Amino acid sequence: MERLRGTHPDFFEEAVVQVLLKMGYGGADKRGRRIGGSGDGGVDGVIDQDPLGLDQIYIQAKRYAEKNTVGREAIQAFVGALHGKGATKGIFITTSTFTAGAKDYAAVVPSRPVLIDGERLVALMLKYRVGVQVRQTFDVLAVDEDFFE
């Protein structure tokens, strides 16, 4: 988490796109990209759900300090950005946490953005091997008794 919070915002936006691609979003072609920066319209990335890009997931990535929580207002702004793009799917990812108001709001709006806090983001990065390297693996073998029956 410390390393994520210390990165440049552009790097963080790219990292969250990479996590979602490793999770299988973007299809076999891994169609996803960072679009953040000035004039991004409140969206930091987009991932195509199908080969033609007919269905897309939009991403908002906020690299916040631990105690700087994401509130309802930020989620409302993201939902507005989704609406402005005609999008029905969105994921809001942060290195901090969400307030109860943010979670409650996200649960009731029709677009129902998925909220991923810092703890869950790190767990996903570890699970899907983004930003980490495997140092050692080993297999412990046992006789397969079913095979010999």
mmCIF file of N, CA and C in Angstrom:
data_model
loop_
_atom_site.group_PDB
_atom_site.id
_atom_site.type_symbol
_atom_site.label_atom_id
_atom_site.label_comp_id
_atom_site.label_asym_id
_atom_site.label_seq_id
_atom_site.Cartn_x
_atom_site.Cartn_y
_atom_site.Cartn_z
ATOM 1 N N MET A 1 0.824 -1.194 0.000
ATOM 2 C CA MET A 1 0.000 0.000 0.000
ATOM 3 C C MET A 1 0.866 1.256 0.000
ATOM 4 N N GLU A 2 1.927 1.199 0.796
ATOM 5 C CA GLU A 2 2.841 2.335 0.874
ATOM 6 C C GLU A 2 3.431 2.652 -0.500
ATOM 7 N N ARG A 3 3.797 1.621 -1.229
ATOM 8 C CA ARG A 3 4.364 1.830 -2.571
ATOM 9 C C ARG A 3 3.342 2.438 -3.519
ATOM 10 N N LEU A 4 2.093 1.982 -3.454
ATOM 11 C CA LEU A 4 1.041 2.541 -4.308
ATOM 12 C C LEU A 4 0.812 4.015 -4.003
ATOM 13 N N ARG A 5 0.751 4.344 -2.740
ATOM 14 C CA ARG A 5 0.505 5.743 -2.363
ATOM 15 C C ARG A 5 1.661 6.650 -2.761
ATOM 16 N N GLY A 6 2.858 6.089 -2.906
ATOM 17 C CA GLY A 6 4.023 6.883 -3.274
ATOM 18 C C GLY A 6 4.234 7.040 -4.767
ATOM 19 N N THR A 7 3.364 6.447 -5.573
ATOM 20 C CA THR A 7 3.542 6.528 -7.026
ATOM 21 C C THR A 7 2.897 7.792 -7.594
ATOM 22 N N HIS A 8 3.252 8.100 -8.823
ATOM 23 C CA HIS A 8 2.636 9.207 -9.552
ATOM 24 C C HIS A 8 1.194 8.818 -9.879
ATOM 25 N N PRO A 9 0.266 9.770 -9.878
ATOM 26 C CA PRO A 9 -1.130 9.438 -10.193
ATOM 27 C C PRO A 9 -1.310 8.697 -11.526
ATOM 28 N N ASP A 10 -0.536 9.053 -12.541
ATOM 29 C CA ASP A 10 -0.627 8.357 -13.835
ATOM 30 C C ASP A 10 -0.250 6.879 -13.687
ATOM 31 N N PHE A 11 0.796 6.615 -12.916
ATOM 32 C CA PHE A 11 1.217 5.238 -12.691
ATOM 33 C C PHE A 11 0.134 4.467 -11.962
ATOM 34 N N PHE A 12 -0.467 5.080 -10.951
ATOM 35 C CA PHE A 12 -1.519 4.418 -10.198
ATOM 36 C C PHE A 12 -2.705 4.084 -11.103
ATOM 37 N N GLU A 13 -3.097 5.012 -11.953
ATOM 38 C CA GLU A 13 -4.204 4.755 -12.876
ATOM 39 C C GLU A 13 -3.884 3.573 -13.790
ATOM 40 N N GLU A 14 -2.671 3.519 -14.289
ATOM 41 C CA GLU A 14 -2.258 2.402 -15.152
ATOM 42 C C GLU A 14 -2.241 1.096 -14.363
ATOM 43 N N ALA A 15 -1.803 1.152 -13.121
ATOM 44 C CA ALA A 15 -1.740 -0.054 -12.291
ATOM 45 C C ALA A 15 -3.123 -0.649 -12.066
ATOM 46 N N VAL A 16 -4.129 0.191 -11.806
ATOM 47 C CA VAL A 16 -5.456 -0.362 -11.573
ATOM 48 C C VAL A 16 -6.044 -0.957 -12.852
ATOM 49 N N VAL A 17 -5.733 -0.371 -13.994
ATOM 50 C CA VAL A 17 -6.164 -0.972 -15.268
ATOM 51 C C VAL A 17 -5.516 -2.343 -15.420
ATOM 52 N N GLN A 18 -4.232 -2.451 -15.083
ATOM 53 C CA GLN A 18 -3.529 -3.728 -15.197
ATOM 54 C C GLN A 18 -4.130 -4.788 -14.272
ATOM 55 N N VAL A 19 -4.533 -4.395 -13.069
ATOM 56 C CA VAL A 19 -5.172 -5.349 -12.149
ATOM 57 C C VAL A 19 -6.447 -5.900 -12.776
ATOM 58 N N LEU A 20 -7.278 -5.029 -13.306
ATOM 59 C CA LEU A 20 -8.548 -5.474 -13.895
ATOM 60 C C LEU A 20 -8.323 -6.353 -15.122
ATOM 61 N N LEU A 21 -7.318 -6.035 -15.921
ATOM 62 C CA LEU A 21 -7.004 -6.880 -17.083
ATOM 63 C C LEU A 21 -6.531 -8.258 -16.631
ATOM 64 N N LYS A 22 -5.706 -8.307 -15.587
ATOM 65 C CA LYS A 22 -5.233 -9.599 -15.059
ATOM 66 C C LYS A 22 -6.380 -10.414 -14.475
ATOM 67 N N MET A 23 -7.416 -9.734 -13.998
ATOM 68 C CA MET A 23 -8.584 -10.420 -13.452
ATOM 69 C C MET A 23 -9.446 -11.032 -14.557
ATOM 70 N N GLY A 24 -9.144 -10.690 -15.809
ATOM 71 C CA GLY A 24 -9.893 -11.267 -16.923
ATOM 72 C C GLY A 24 -10.797 -10.296 -17.643
ATOM 73 N N TYR A 25 -10.924 -9.092 -17.127
ATOM 74 C CA TYR A 25 -11.711 -8.092 -17.840
ATOM 75 C C TYR A 25 -10.931 -7.665 -19.079
ATOM 76 N N GLY A 26 -11.629 -7.281 -20.105
ATOM 77 C CA GLY A 26 -10.964 -6.875 -21.336
ATOM 78 C C GLY A 26 -10.823 -8.002 -22.335
ATOM 79 N N GLY A 27 -11.259 -9.202 -21.962
ATOM 80 C CA GLY A 27 -11.255 -10.341 -22.888
ATOM 81 C C GLY A 27 -9.864 -10.834 -23.222
ATOM 82 N N ALA A 28 -9.815 -11.723 -24.198
ATOM 83 C CA ALA A 28 -8.551 -12.337 -24.615
ATOM 84 C C ALA A 28 -7.579 -11.309 -25.181
ATOM 85 N N ASP A 29 -8.112 -10.230 -25.746
ATOM 86 C CA ASP A 29 -7.261 -9.200 -26.346
ATOM 87 C C ASP A 29 -6.740 -8.196 -25.326
ATOM 88 N N LYS A 30 -7.190 -8.330 -24.054
ATOM 89 C CA LYS A 30 -6.767 -7.417 -22.984
ATOM 90 C C LYS A 30 -7.010 -5.965 -23.391
ATOM 91 N N ARG A 31 -8.235 -5.680 -23.794
ATOM 92 C CA ARG A 31 -8.587 -4.356 -24.292
ATOM 93 C C ARG A 31 -8.963 -3.428 -23.142
ATOM 94 N N GLY A 32 -7.982 -2.687 -22.664
ATOM 95 C CA GLY A 32 -8.190 -1.709 -21.604
ATOM 96 C C GLY A 32 -7.099 -0.673 -21.661
ATOM 97 N N ARG A 33 -7.426 0.531 -21.216
ATOM 98 C CA ARG A 33 -6.414 1.585 -21.286
ATOM 99 C C ARG A 33 -6.690 2.669 -20.250
ATOM 100 N N ARG A 34 -5.638 3.346 -19.883
ATOM 101 C CA ARG A 34 -5.726 4.506 -19.009
ATOM 102 C C ARG A 34 -6.083 5.702 -19.869
ATOM 103 N N ILE A 35 -7.044 6.497 -19.429
ATOM 104 C CA ILE A 35 -7.415 7.702 -20.180
ATOM 105 C C ILE A 35 -7.394 8.924 -19.274
ATOM 106 N N GLY A 36 -6.824 8.782 -18.096
ATOM 107 C CA GLY A 36 -6.805 9.864 -17.121
ATOM 108 C C GLY A 36 -5.998 11.053 -17.596
ATOM 109 N N GLY A 37 -6.029 12.072 -16.807
ATOM 110 C CA GLY A 37 -5.332 13.306 -17.114
ATOM 111 C C GLY A 37 -6.326 14.449 -17.175
ATOM 112 N N SER A 38 -5.834 15.645 -17.474
ATOM 113 C CA SER A 38 -6.750 16.781 -17.550
ATOM 114 C C SER A 38 -7.722 16.566 -18.696
ATOM 115 N N GLY A 39 -8.966 16.876 -18.439
ATOM 116 C CA GLY A 39 -9.991 16.704 -19.459
ATOM 117 C C GLY A 39 -10.458 15.271 -19.621
ATOM 118 N N ASP A 40 -10.235 14.431 -18.606
ATOM 119 C CA ASP A 40 -10.639 13.025 -18.722
ATOM 120 C C ASP A 40 -12.129 12.821 -18.464
ATOM 121 N N GLY A 41 -12.830 13.885 -18.104
ATOM 122 C CA GLY A 41 -14.267 13.783 -17.881
ATOM 123 C C GLY A 41 -14.634 12.981 -16.650
ATOM 124 N N GLY A 42 -13.735 12.893 -15.679
ATOM 125 C CA GLY A 42 -14.026 12.164 -14.454
ATOM 126 C C GLY A 42 -13.832 10.671 -14.556
ATOM 127 N N VAL A 43 -13.152 10.230 -15.609
ATOM 128 C CA VAL A 43 -12.898 8.807 -15.822
ATOM 129 C C VAL A 43 -11.400 8.625 -16.074
ATOM 130 N N ASP A 44 -10.803 7.662 -15.370
ATOM 131 C CA ASP A 44 -9.359 7.448 -15.487
ATOM 132 C C ASP A 44 -8.973 6.281 -16.387
ATOM 133 N N GLY A 45 -9.918 5.400 -16.681
ATOM 134 C CA GLY A 45 -9.616 4.254 -17.526
ATOM 135 C C GLY A 45 -10.881 3.641 -18.071
ATOM 136 N N VAL A 46 -10.714 2.834 -19.110
ATOM 137 C CA VAL A 46 -11.851 2.141 -19.709
ATOM 138 C C VAL A 46 -11.399 0.764 -20.167
ATOM 139 N N ILE A 47 -12.267 -0.212 -19.979
ATOM 140 C CA ILE A 47 -11.976 -1.584 -20.387
ATOM 141 C C ILE A 47 -13.133 -2.076 -21.240
ATOM 142 N N ASP A 48 -12.815 -2.601 -22.418
ATOM 143 C CA ASP A 48 -13.840 -3.174 -23.294
ATOM 144 C C ASP A 48 -14.234 -4.543 -22.778
ATOM 145 N N GLN A 49 -15.524 -4.805 -22.728
ATOM 146 C CA GLN A 49 -16.024 -6.093 -22.276
ATOM 147 C C GLN A 49 -16.165 -7.094 -23.415
ATOM 148 N N ASP A 50 -16.112 -6.613 -24.640
ATOM 149 C CA ASP A 50 -16.256 -7.495 -25.792
ATOM 150 C C ASP A 50 -15.299 -7.019 -26.883
ATOM 151 N N PRO A 51 -15.049 -7.860 -27.891
ATOM 152 C CA PRO A 51 -14.063 -7.508 -28.920
ATOM 153 C C PRO A 51 -14.352 -6.208 -29.671
ATOM 154 N N LEU A 52 -15.607 -5.824 -29.783
ATOM 155 C CA LEU A 52 -15.940 -4.607 -30.511
ATOM 156 C C LEU A 52 -16.060 -3.373 -29.614
ATOM 157 N N GLY A 53 -15.964 -3.573 -28.325
ATOM 158 C CA GLY A 53 -16.067 -2.453 -27.401
ATOM 159 C C GLY A 53 -17.484 -1.929 -27.249
ATOM 160 N N LEU A 54 -18.466 -2.790 -27.498
ATOM 161 C CA LEU A 54 -19.865 -2.371 -27.367
ATOM 162 C C LEU A 54 -20.258 -2.164 -25.914
ATOM 163 N N ASP A 55 -19.673 -2.949 -25.030
ATOM 164 C CA ASP A 55 -19.953 -2.823 -23.599
ATOM 165 C C ASP A 55 -18.638 -2.501 -22.903
ATOM 166 N N GLN A 56 -18.635 -1.429 -22.122
ATOM 167 C CA GLN A 56 -17.400 -0.981 -21.501
ATOM 168 C C GLN A 56 -17.577 -0.754 -20.006
ATOM 169 N N ILE A 57 -16.461 -0.915 -19.284
ATOM 170 C CA ILE A 57 -16.404 -0.612 -17.858
ATOM 171 C C ILE A 57 -15.504 0.612 -17.709
ATOM 172 N N TYR A 58 -16.017 1.607 -17.014
ATOM 173 C CA TYR A 58 -15.236 2.813 -16.778
ATOM 174 C C TYR A 58 -14.655 2.781 -15.369
ATOM 175 N N ILE A 59 -13.472 3.370 -15.222
ATOM 176 C CA ILE A 59 -12.717 3.278 -13.974
ATOM 177 C C ILE A 59 -12.373 4.667 -13.454
ATOM 178 N N GLN A 60 -12.526 4.842 -12.158
ATOM 179 C CA GLN A 60 -12.026 6.027 -11.465
ATOM 180 C C GLN A 60 -11.017 5.528 -10.446
ATOM 181 N N ALA A 61 -9.821 6.115 -10.432
ATOM 182 C CA ALA A 61 -8.758 5.691 -9.525
ATOM 183 C C ALA A 61 -8.302 6.886 -8.693
ATOM 184 N N LYS A 62 -8.413 6.753 -7.385
ATOM 185 C CA LYS A 62 -7.999 7.832 -6.484
ATOM 186 C C LYS A 62 -6.915 7.330 -5.539
ATOM 187 N N ARG A 63 -5.743 7.913 -5.659
ATOM 188 C CA ARG A 63 -4.591 7.567 -4.826
ATOM 189 C C ARG A 63 -4.580 8.529 -3.646
ATOM 190 N N TYR A 64 -5.229 8.093 -2.555
ATOM 191 C CA TYR A 64 -5.390 8.937 -1.381
ATOM 192 C C TYR A 64 -4.550 8.421 -0.222
ATOM 193 N N ALA A 65 -4.259 9.332 0.700
ATOM 194 C CA ALA A 65 -3.608 8.948 1.955
ATOM 195 C C ALA A 65 -4.580 8.102 2.773
ATOM 196 N N GLU A 66 -4.047 7.383 3.723
ATOM 197 C CA GLU A 66 -4.824 6.426 4.510
ATOM 198 C C GLU A 66 -6.066 7.037 5.161
ATOM 199 N N LYS A 67 -5.947 8.202 5.744
ATOM 200 C CA LYS A 67 -7.070 8.801 6.471
ATOM 201 C C LYS A 67 -7.936 9.709 5.601
ATOM 202 N N ASN A 68 -7.594 9.872 4.350
ATOM 203 C CA ASN A 68 -8.363 10.696 3.424
ATOM 204 C C ASN A 68 -9.400 9.810 2.728
ATOM 205 N N THR A 69 -10.570 9.667 3.331
ATOM 206 C CA THR A 69 -11.587 8.751 2.826
ATOM 207 C C THR A 69 -12.321 9.330 1.627
ATOM 208 N N VAL A 70 -12.877 8.438 0.822
ATOM 209 C CA VAL A 70 -13.684 8.832 -0.328
ATOM 210 C C VAL A 70 -15.129 8.948 0.135
ATOM 211 N N GLY A 71 -15.702 10.116 -0.057
ATOM 212 C CA GLY A 71 -17.063 10.365 0.394
ATOM 213 C C GLY A 71 -18.092 10.234 -0.707
ATOM 214 N N ARG A 72 -19.327 10.439 -0.316
ATOM 215 C CA ARG A 72 -20.465 10.335 -1.223
ATOM 216 C C ARG A 72 -20.326 11.269 -2.426
ATOM 217 N N GLU A 73 -19.795 12.464 -2.205
ATOM 218 C CA GLU A 73 -19.679 13.446 -3.283
ATOM 219 C C GLU A 73 -18.823 12.924 -4.435
ATOM 220 N N ALA A 74 -17.728 12.246 -4.098
ATOM 221 C CA ALA A 74 -16.850 11.702 -5.141
ATOM 222 C C ALA A 74 -17.562 10.607 -5.929
ATOM 223 N N ILE A 75 -18.350 9.806 -5.246
ATOM 224 C CA ILE A 75 -19.090 8.743 -5.925
ATOM 225 C C ILE A 75 -20.184 9.356 -6.797
ATOM 226 N N GLN A 76 -20.847 10.385 -6.306
ATOM 227 C CA GLN A 76 -21.860 11.071 -7.104
ATOM 228 C C GLN A 76 -21.239 11.663 -8.369
ATOM 229 N N ALA A 77 -20.064 12.257 -8.240
ATOM 230 C CA ALA A 77 -19.385 12.829 -9.410
ATOM 231 C C ALA A 77 -19.035 11.736 -10.409
ATOM 232 N N PHE A 78 -18.581 10.587 -9.918
ATOM 233 C CA PHE A 78 -18.251 9.473 -10.810
ATOM 234 C C PHE A 78 -19.500 8.946 -11.512
ATOM 235 N N VAL A 79 -20.596 8.819 -10.768
ATOM 236 C CA VAL A 79 -21.857 8.368 -11.373
ATOM 237 C C VAL A 79 -22.295 9.362 -12.448
ATOM 238 N N GLY A 80 -22.111 10.649 -12.194
ATOM 239 C CA GLY A 80 -22.411 11.663 -13.204
ATOM 240 C C GLY A 80 -21.544 11.500 -14.442
ATOM 241 N N ALA A 81 -20.252 11.195 -14.227
ATOM 242 C CA ALA A 81 -19.350 10.970 -15.361
ATOM 243 C C ALA A 81 -19.783 9.741 -16.156
ATOM 244 N N LEU A 82 -20.209 8.686 -15.453
ATOM 245 C CA LEU A 82 -20.711 7.491 -16.137
ATOM 246 C C LEU A 82 -21.924 7.841 -16.980
ATOM 247 N N HIS A 83 -22.839 8.588 -16.398
ATOM 248 C CA HIS A 83 -24.052 8.994 -17.107
ATOM 249 C C HIS A 83 -23.688 9.818 -18.347
ATOM 250 N N GLY A 84 -22.726 10.723 -18.190
ATOM 251 C CA GLY A 84 -22.285 11.565 -19.308
ATOM 252 C C GLY A 84 -21.696 10.769 -20.453
ATOM 253 N N LYS A 85 -21.157 9.598 -20.165
ATOM 254 C CA LYS A 85 -20.579 8.737 -21.198
ATOM 255 C C LYS A 85 -21.569 7.687 -21.685
ATOM 256 N N GLY A 86 -22.768 7.689 -21.100
ATOM 257 C CA GLY A 86 -23.757 6.679 -21.464
ATOM 258 C C GLY A 86 -23.378 5.298 -20.970
ATOM 259 N N ALA A 87 -22.588 5.264 -19.907
ATOM 260 C CA ALA A 87 -22.073 3.994 -19.377
ATOM 261 C C ALA A 87 -22.999 3.427 -18.314
ATOM 262 N N THR A 88 -22.993 2.118 -18.213
ATOM 263 C CA THR A 88 -23.796 1.442 -17.187
ATOM 264 C C THR A 88 -22.932 0.727 -16.161
ATOM 265 N N LYS A 89 -21.616 0.656 -16.394
ATOM 266 C CA LYS A 89 -20.731 -0.071 -15.485
ATOM 267 C C LYS A 89 -19.536 0.790 -15.104
ATOM 268 N N GLY A 90 -19.252 0.810 -13.790
ATOM 269 C CA GLY A 90 -18.113 1.581 -13.324
ATOM 270 C C GLY A 90 -17.492 0.962 -12.099
ATOM 271 N N ILE A 91 -16.192 1.180 -11.958
ATOM 272 C CA ILE A 91 -15.447 0.706 -10.800
ATOM 273 C C ILE A 91 -14.671 1.885 -10.240
ATOM 274 N N PHE A 92 -14.826 2.143 -8.954
ATOM 275 C CA PHE A 92 -14.124 3.218 -8.282
ATOM 276 C C PHE A 92 -13.116 2.564 -7.342
ATOM 277 N N ILE A 93 -11.836 2.845 -7.583
ATOM 278 C CA ILE A 93 -10.761 2.216 -6.817
ATOM 279 C C ILE A 93 -9.970 3.292 -6.087
ATOM 280 N N THR A 94 -9.676 3.039 -4.819
ATOM 281 C CA THR A 94 -8.896 3.982 -4.030
ATOM 282 C C THR A 94 -7.873 3.250 -3.174
ATOM 283 N N THR A 95 -6.855 3.983 -2.751
ATOM 284 C CA THR A 95 -5.875 3.429 -1.812
ATOM 285 C C THR A 95 -6.312 3.655 -0.378
ATOM 286 N N SER A 96 -7.419 4.342 -0.183
ATOM 287 C CA SER A 96 -7.910 4.579 1.179
ATOM 288 C C SER A 96 -9.176 3.754 1.409
ATOM 289 N N THR A 97 -10.192 4.362 2.002
ATOM 290 C CA THR A 97 -11.452 3.676 2.283
ATOM 291 C C THR A 97 -12.608 4.567 1.831
ATOM 292 N N PHE A 98 -13.807 4.004 1.890
ATOM 293 C CA PHE A 98 -15.015 4.739 1.529
ATOM 294 C C PHE A 98 -15.825 5.027 2.789
ATOM 295 N N THR A 99 -16.461 6.175 2.822
ATOM 296 C CA THR A 99 -17.342 6.486 3.940
ATOM 297 C C THR A 99 -18.615 5.646 3.814
ATOM 298 N N ALA A 100 -19.344 5.555 4.909
ATOM 299 C CA ALA A 100 -20.613 4.829 4.880
ATOM 300 C C ALA A 100 -21.564 5.469 3.881
ATOM 301 N N GLY A 101 -21.564 6.803 3.805
ATOM 302 C CA GLY A 101 -22.417 7.504 2.846
ATOM 303 C C GLY A 101 -22.087 7.150 1.409
ATOM 304 N N ALA A 102 -20.810 7.005 1.112
ATOM 305 C CA ALA A 102 -20.388 6.621 -0.239
ATOM 306 C C ALA A 102 -20.866 5.215 -0.573
ATOM 307 N N LYS A 103 -20.709 4.303 0.371
ATOM 308 C CA LYS A 103 -21.137 2.915 0.156
ATOM 309 C C LYS A 103 -22.650 2.828 -0.005
ATOM 310 N N ASP A 104 -23.373 3.547 0.835
ATOM 311 C CA ASP A 104 -24.829 3.532 0.759
ATOM 312 C C ASP A 104 -25.311 4.080 -0.582
ATOM 313 N N TYR A 105 -24.719 5.177 -1.018
ATOM 314 C CA TYR A 105 -25.111 5.785 -2.289
ATOM 315 C C TYR A 105 -24.824 4.842 -3.462
ATOM 316 N N ALA A 106 -23.638 4.250 -3.466
ATOM 317 C CA ALA A 106 -23.263 3.340 -4.556
ATOM 318 C C ALA A 106 -24.193 2.140 -4.639
ATOM 319 N N ALA A 107 -24.742 1.740 -3.507
ATOM 320 C CA ALA A 107 -25.614 0.561 -3.474
ATOM 321 C C ALA A 107 -27.006 0.832 -4.048
ATOM 322 N N VAL A 108 -27.419 2.088 -4.091
ATOM 323 C CA VAL A 108 -28.791 2.372 -4.519
ATOM 324 C C VAL A 108 -28.925 3.038 -5.885
ATOM 325 N N VAL A 109 -27.856 3.588 -6.430
ATOM 326 C CA VAL A 109 -27.983 4.217 -7.752
ATOM 327 C C VAL A 109 -28.066 3.129 -8.825
ATOM 328 N N PRO A 110 -28.799 3.384 -9.906
ATOM 329 C CA PRO A 110 -28.980 2.356 -10.938
ATOM 330 C C PRO A 110 -27.680 1.811 -11.537
ATOM 331 N N SER A 111 -26.649 2.639 -11.673
ATOM 332 C CA SER A 111 -25.406 2.148 -12.276
ATOM 333 C C SER A 111 -24.599 1.278 -11.321
ATOM 334 N N ARG A 112 -24.882 1.367 -10.025
ATOM 335 C CA ARG A 112 -24.239 0.560 -8.982
ATOM 336 C C ARG A 112 -22.729 0.397 -9.168
ATOM 337 N N PRO A 113 -21.986 1.475 -9.059
ATOM 338 C CA PRO A 113 -20.536 1.342 -9.226
ATOM 339 C C PRO A 113 -19.935 0.413 -8.170
ATOM 340 N N VAL A 114 -18.973 -0.366 -8.575
ATOM 341 C CA VAL A 114 -18.253 -1.248 -7.664
ATOM 342 C C VAL A 114 -17.194 -0.415 -6.950
ATOM 343 N N LEU A 115 -17.125 -0.529 -5.643
ATOM 344 C CA LEU A 115 -16.144 0.214 -4.853
ATOM 345 C C LEU A 115 -15.071 -0.738 -4.354
ATOM 346 N N ILE A 116 -13.823 -0.414 -4.662
ATOM 347 C CA ILE A 116 -12.692 -1.233 -4.222
ATOM 348 C C ILE A 116 -11.778 -0.350 -3.385
ATOM 349 N N ASP A 117 -11.680 -0.677 -2.092
ATOM 350 C CA ASP A 117 -10.831 0.112 -1.206
ATOM 351 C C ASP A 117 -9.390 -0.400 -1.265
ATOM 352 N N GLY A 118 -8.507 0.289 -0.554
ATOM 353 C CA GLY A 118 -7.090 -0.042 -0.594
ATOM 354 C C GLY A 118 -6.768 -1.455 -0.170
ATOM 355 N N GLU A 119 -7.413 -1.920 0.877
ATOM 356 C CA GLU A 119 -7.152 -3.279 1.367
ATOM 357 C C GLU A 119 -7.521 -4.320 0.305
ATOM 358 N N ARG A 120 -8.673 -4.144 -0.295
ATOM 359 C CA ARG A 120 -9.102 -5.092 -1.334
ATOM 360 C C ARG A 120 -8.218 -4.973 -2.581
ATOM 361 N N LEU A 121 -7.802 -3.760 -2.920
ATOM 362 C CA LEU A 121 -6.920 -3.568 -4.076
ATOM 363 C C LEU A 121 -5.614 -4.330 -3.886
ATOM 364 N N VAL A 122 -5.014 -4.212 -2.714
ATOM 365 C CA VAL A 122 -3.762 -4.927 -2.452
ATOM 366 C C VAL A 122 -3.987 -6.434 -2.527
ATOM 367 N N ALA A 123 -5.090 -6.920 -1.975
ATOM 368 C CA ALA A 123 -5.400 -8.350 -2.030
ATOM 369 C C ALA A 123 -5.541 -8.816 -3.487
ATOM 370 N N LEU A 124 -6.176 -8.002 -4.312
ATOM 371 C CA LEU A 124 -6.318 -8.355 -5.735
ATOM 372 C C LEU A 124 -4.973 -8.333 -6.448
ATOM 373 N N MET A 125 -4.130 -7.365 -6.120
ATOM 374 C CA MET A 125 -2.801 -7.302 -6.734
ATOM 375 C C MET A 125 -1.981 -8.537 -6.387
ATOM 376 N N LEU A 126 -2.073 -8.994 -5.142
ATOM 377 C CA LEU A 126 -1.351 -10.197 -4.744
ATOM 378 C C LEU A 126 -1.920 -11.434 -5.433
ATOM 379 N N LYS A 127 -3.227 -11.552 -5.428
ATOM 380 C CA LYS A 127 -3.884 -12.725 -6.024
ATOM 381 C C LYS A 127 -3.590 -12.851 -7.518
ATOM 382 N N TYR A 128 -3.626 -11.722 -8.224
ATOM 383 C CA TYR A 128 -3.443 -11.757 -9.675
ATOM 384 C C TYR A 128 -2.029 -11.387 -10.111
ATOM 385 N N ARG A 129 -1.125 -11.280 -9.128
ATOM 386 C CA ARG A 129 0.302 -11.084 -9.396
ATOM 387 C C ARG A 129 0.607 -9.808 -10.190
ATOM 388 N N VAL A 130 0.081 -8.699 -9.708
ATOM 389 C CA VAL A 130 0.369 -7.399 -10.313
ATOM 390 C C VAL A 130 1.255 -6.630 -9.346
ATOM 391 N N GLY A 131 2.434 -6.244 -9.804
ATOM 392 C CA GLY A 131 3.353 -5.498 -8.964
ATOM 393 C C GLY A 131 4.133 -6.347 -7.983
ATOM 394 N N VAL A 132 4.033 -7.660 -8.110
ATOM 395 C CA VAL A 132 4.778 -8.581 -7.252
ATOM 396 C C VAL A 132 5.416 -9.655 -8.116
ATOM 397 N N GLN A 133 6.423 -10.287 -7.567
ATOM 398 C CA GLN A 133 7.093 -11.391 -8.242
ATOM 399 C C GLN A 133 7.086 -12.603 -7.326
ATOM 400 N N VAL A 134 6.940 -13.766 -7.928
ATOM 401 C CA VAL A 134 7.027 -15.006 -7.164
ATOM 402 C C VAL A 134 8.512 -15.307 -6.972
ATOM 403 N N ARG A 135 8.941 -15.439 -5.739
ATOM 404 C CA ARG A 135 10.345 -15.712 -5.468
ATOM 405 C C ARG A 135 10.647 -17.207 -5.429
ATOM 406 N N GLN A 136 9.686 -17.985 -4.933
ATOM 407 C CA GLN A 136 9.954 -19.408 -4.805
ATOM 408 C C GLN A 136 8.631 -20.159 -4.815
ATOM 409 N N THR A 137 8.625 -21.259 -5.511
ATOM 410 C CA THR A 137 7.471 -22.161 -5.477
ATOM 411 C C THR A 137 8.001 -23.580 -5.337
ATOM 412 N N PHE A 138 7.167 -24.437 -4.804
ATOM 413 C CA PHE A 138 7.547 -25.836 -4.736
ATOM 414 C C PHE A 138 6.281 -26.669 -4.698
ATOM 415 N N ASP A 139 6.384 -27.906 -5.147
ATOM 416 C CA ASP A 139 5.278 -28.853 -5.146
ATOM 417 C C ASP A 139 5.596 -29.986 -4.181
ATOM 418 N N VAL A 140 4.611 -30.390 -3.436
ATOM 419 C CA VAL A 140 4.726 -31.549 -2.572
ATOM 420 C C VAL A 140 3.862 -32.625 -3.210
ATOM 421 N N LEU A 141 4.472 -33.737 -3.578
ATOM 422 C CA LEU A 141 3.769 -34.791 -4.298
ATOM 423 C C LEU A 141 3.374 -35.936 -3.376
ATOM 424 N N ALA A 142 2.246 -36.541 -3.704
ATOM 425 C CA ALA A 142 1.767 -37.722 -2.988
ATOM 426 C C ALA A 142 1.173 -38.667 -4.022
ATOM 427 N N VAL A 143 1.179 -39.932 -3.699
ATOM 428 C CA VAL A 143 0.612 -40.931 -4.604
ATOM 429 C C VAL A 143 -0.893 -40.696 -4.711
ATOM 430 N N ASP A 144 -1.406 -40.734 -5.934
ATOM 431 C CA ASP A 144 -2.834 -40.579 -6.188
ATOM 432 C C ASP A 144 -3.469 -41.960 -6.096
ATOM 433 N N GLU A 145 -4.035 -42.266 -4.945
ATOM 434 C CA GLU A 145 -4.622 -43.579 -4.694
ATOM 435 C C GLU A 145 -5.766 -43.883 -5.651
ATOM 436 N N ASP A 146 -6.531 -42.878 -6.044
ATOM 437 C CA ASP A 146 -7.637 -43.078 -6.988
ATOM 438 C C ASP A 146 -7.136 -43.582 -8.344
ATOM 439 N N PHE A 147 -5.965 -43.126 -8.757
ATOM 440 C CA PHE A 147 -5.394 -43.541 -10.033
ATOM 441 C C PHE A 147 -5.112 -45.039 -10.070
ATOM 442 N N PHE A 148 -4.706 -45.587 -8.943
ATOM 443 C CA PHE A 148 -4.295 -46.984 -8.896
ATOM 444 C C PHE A 148 -5.442 -47.937 -8.532
ATOM 445 N N GLU A 149 -6.644 -47.465 -8.379
ATOM 446 C CA GLU A 149 -7.772 -48.348 -8.065
ATOM 447 C C GLU A 149 -8.341 -48.988 -9.298
#
